[in-house]
XYZ file of C-alpha atoms in Angstrom:
240
model
C 0.000 0.000 0.000
C 2.788 2.401 0.923
C 4.707 1.439 -2.219
C 1.647 2.162 -4.394
C 1.136 5.541 -2.741
C 4.804 6.414 -3.267
C 4.563 5.483 -6.951
C 1.502 7.694 -7.374
C 3.298 10.645 -5.805
C 6.276 10.092 -8.089
C 3.998 9.916 -11.131
C 2.232 13.152 -10.182
C 5.561 14.868 -9.532
C 6.856 13.730 -12.916
C 3.751 15.077 -14.689
C 4.005 18.423 -12.916
C 7.697 18.739 -13.722
C 6.925 18.314 -17.414
C 3.988 20.739 -17.501
C 5.364 23.503 -15.290
C 7.088 26.420 -17.021
C 9.205 28.642 -14.818
C 9.031 32.375 -15.475
C 11.383 35.010 -14.131
C 10.210 38.588 -14.632
C 12.409 41.617 -14.068
C 10.304 44.766 -13.872
C 11.833 48.135 -14.696
C 8.772 50.415 -14.505
C 8.810 53.074 -17.161
C 5.479 53.002 -19.033
C 2.492 53.095 -16.689
C -0.972 52.205 -18.005
C -3.734 53.504 -15.684
C -7.320 52.337 -16.022
C -10.391 54.587 -15.807
C -10.835 54.273 -12.043
C -7.312 55.586 -11.485
C -8.291 58.907 -13.047
C -11.614 59.093 -11.211
C -10.428 58.001 -7.770
C -6.740 58.961 -7.716
C -6.192 61.940 -10.027
C -3.828 63.658 -7.513
C -1.693 60.497 -7.534
C -1.680 60.509 -11.344
C -0.480 64.116 -11.219
C 2.325 63.096 -8.837
C 3.482 60.478 -11.331
C 3.392 63.094 -14.090
C 5.675 65.342 -12.045
C 8.220 62.498 -11.935
C 8.559 62.596 -15.746
C 10.770 61.518 -17.512
C 11.268 58.779 -14.924
C 7.763 57.517 -15.684
C 5.599 57.859 -18.785
C 1.818 57.636 -18.469
C 0.285 55.695 -21.360
C -3.465 56.307 -21.482
C -5.571 53.831 -23.499
C -8.103 55.445 -25.829
C -10.865 53.373 -24.255
C -10.107 55.071 -20.921
C -10.616 58.503 -22.484
C -13.889 57.323 -24.016
C -15.085 56.031 -20.654
C -14.173 59.290 -18.929
C -16.037 61.293 -21.558
C -19.094 59.130 -20.994
C -18.870 59.505 -17.217
C -18.405 63.274 -17.504
C -21.910 63.556 -18.928
C -23.290 62.766 -15.489
C -27.088 62.925 -15.400
C -27.448 64.052 -19.002
C -28.507 60.539 -19.972
C -31.812 61.223 -18.161
C -34.828 62.754 -19.845
C -35.131 66.589 -19.712
C -37.858 66.286 -17.082
C -35.710 63.964 -14.948
C -32.708 66.274 -15.317
C -34.707 69.276 -14.102
C -36.064 67.354 -11.133
C -32.627 65.956 -10.323
C -30.937 69.357 -10.401
C -33.651 70.871 -8.202
C -33.275 67.961 -5.805
C -29.515 68.397 -5.582
C -29.582 72.183 -5.214
C -32.677 72.633 -3.038
C -33.218 69.790 -0.553
C -36.898 69.382 0.268
C -39.034 66.679 1.820
C -39.784 63.917 -0.628
C -41.673 60.664 -0.412
C -39.763 57.544 0.481
C -39.771 54.242 -1.343
C -41.358 51.507 0.737
C -40.552 47.830 0.188
C -43.215 45.759 -1.537
C -41.886 42.573 0.020
C -39.382 41.827 2.806
C -35.803 42.301 1.644
C -32.522 43.817 2.738
C -32.210 47.564 3.178
C -29.759 47.730 0.285
C -32.243 46.055 -2.023
C -35.382 47.934 -1.015
C -34.023 51.465 -0.945
C -35.691 52.227 2.405
C -34.763 55.706 3.553
C -33.637 56.736 0.068
C -35.144 59.808 -1.553
C -36.141 59.340 -5.170
C -36.606 61.599 -8.152
C -38.578 59.992 -10.965
C -37.286 56.508 -10.047
C -33.697 57.762 -9.645
C -32.406 57.718 -6.053
C -30.826 60.851 -4.609
C -27.588 59.073 -3.554
C -27.247 57.757 -7.113
C -27.672 61.264 -8.510
C -25.149 62.678 -6.070
C -22.678 59.924 -6.921
C -23.175 60.490 -10.657
C -22.634 64.223 -10.205
C -19.441 63.627 -8.221
C -18.067 61.129 -10.745
C -18.963 63.499 -13.593
C -17.020 66.340 -11.977
C -13.975 64.134 -11.329
C -14.121 62.803 -14.893
C -14.152 66.340 -16.292
C -11.039 67.170 -14.278
C -9.363 63.999 -15.548
C -10.185 64.823 -19.176
C -8.834 68.348 -18.707
C -5.590 66.879 -17.358
C -5.312 64.378 -20.215
C -5.813 67.103 -22.824
C -3.415 69.555 -21.171
C -0.588 68.399 -23.479
C 1.511 67.278 -20.545
C 4.680 65.589 -21.901
C 4.369 62.960 -19.174
C 1.204 61.634 -20.782
C 0.649 59.922 -24.119
C -2.483 58.397 -25.613
C -2.233 54.916 -27.053
C -4.524 52.731 -29.147
C -5.555 49.192 -28.289
C -2.971 47.934 -30.790
C -0.225 49.816 -28.970
C 0.180 52.707 -31.409
C 1.071 56.011 -29.751
C -0.966 59.039 -30.832
C 0.429 62.538 -31.168
C -2.752 64.107 -29.811
C -5.611 63.215 -27.479
C -8.201 64.829 -29.757
C -8.769 61.645 -31.753
C -10.297 58.959 -29.560
C -12.108 56.788 -32.102
C -10.718 53.396 -33.062
C -11.716 51.031 -35.828
C -14.071 48.423 -34.425
C -12.917 44.925 -35.350
C -16.381 43.594 -34.626
C -15.291 41.773 -31.472
C -17.233 41.865 -28.230
C -14.332 42.619 -25.909
C -15.074 44.433 -22.687
C -13.438 47.758 -21.895
C -11.222 46.045 -19.316
C -10.046 43.569 -21.951
C -9.189 46.460 -24.266
C -7.176 48.144 -21.517
C -5.345 44.871 -20.898
C -4.709 44.405 -24.621
C -3.304 47.929 -24.836
C -0.813 47.223 -22.058
C 0.170 43.856 -23.546
C 0.801 45.404 -26.962
C 3.094 47.952 -25.341
C 5.186 44.999 -24.136
C 5.945 43.784 -27.662
C 9.455 45.206 -27.729
C 10.484 44.085 -24.254
C 13.295 41.573 -23.809
C 12.204 37.935 -23.794
C 14.486 34.912 -23.752
C 14.435 31.288 -22.674
C 17.201 29.374 -20.930
C 17.095 25.794 -19.655
C 13.302 25.690 -19.757
C 12.901 28.982 -17.897
C 11.473 32.090 -19.543
C 13.176 35.352 -18.637
C 11.230 38.562 -19.206
C 12.417 42.133 -18.767
C 9.382 44.423 -18.813
C 9.040 48.187 -18.467
C 5.225 48.295 -18.671
C 3.070 48.246 -15.531
C -0.720 48.196 -15.488
C -2.245 50.335 -12.725
C -5.663 49.219 -11.521
C -7.621 48.445 -8.371
C -9.933 46.101 -10.275
C -9.364 42.587 -8.954
C -10.509 40.762 -12.098
C -8.301 42.915 -14.304
C -5.318 42.268 -12.038
C -5.897 38.512 -12.257
C -6.034 38.699 -16.062
C -2.819 40.723 -16.126
C -0.973 38.255 -13.903
C -2.126 35.329 -16.048
C -0.568 37.118 -19.042
C 2.751 37.783 -17.250
C 1.985 41.509 -17.165
C 3.213 43.468 -14.117
C 0.273 45.059 -12.311
C -0.088 47.148 -9.168
C -2.755 49.158 -7.423
C -2.035 52.857 -7.869
C -1.703 53.688 -4.132
C 0.743 50.788 -3.736
C 2.813 51.961 -6.695
C 2.961 55.516 -5.327
C 4.188 54.154 -2.005
C 6.728 51.848 -3.682
C 8.055 54.652 -5.894
C 8.368 57.008 -2.929
C 6.395 59.744 -4.674
C 4.796 62.583 -2.750
C 3.130 65.893 -3.469
């Protein structure tokens, strides 16, 4: 019985040794690819990185600019009547009716204690207004012609201006996160890659900046260096 168990362990070990590929990655951060949330949530940190130019170069995917432009519209996606009611609600707080639950559910699901304006909750409107304002500031920064910032297409082509943000649609159904990831991966095309004794050695100067967990997992699975922006700022020793 013990002999059989030992043979099984040896067989499994042999299979794993044949299927495992060792990867050694040396990261020399130079090109930083921030996602949309970085500009919305951490614009001051982005500005700190820009001040460190030419040590770091911000590479902004076109899809990020498109997302920011969409977010900057705020409540304009509502009907004119909803917009008027929303603005009045935000500027002049008054007593409104509250939404009552039709059936037992959690507070988060029912919206108990949440003021509403034409089926749009007040906290949602306030959040949209805040995000819209932050997005406008981010767009202004991106279009300020700062030498520390360059716009890049999904295919990795660097643009001379941020005024053109339309790409040819290949007809695929990729998500915006996948396009951001693809942009960063295409920027890695000219990095050093070699293989010695079954081990892959990569020297990369591209780092994806995101707090999105799923996007970080995808980046790691593609051997792409990735960090959360606050962590990178701390690691780089940057300060205002």
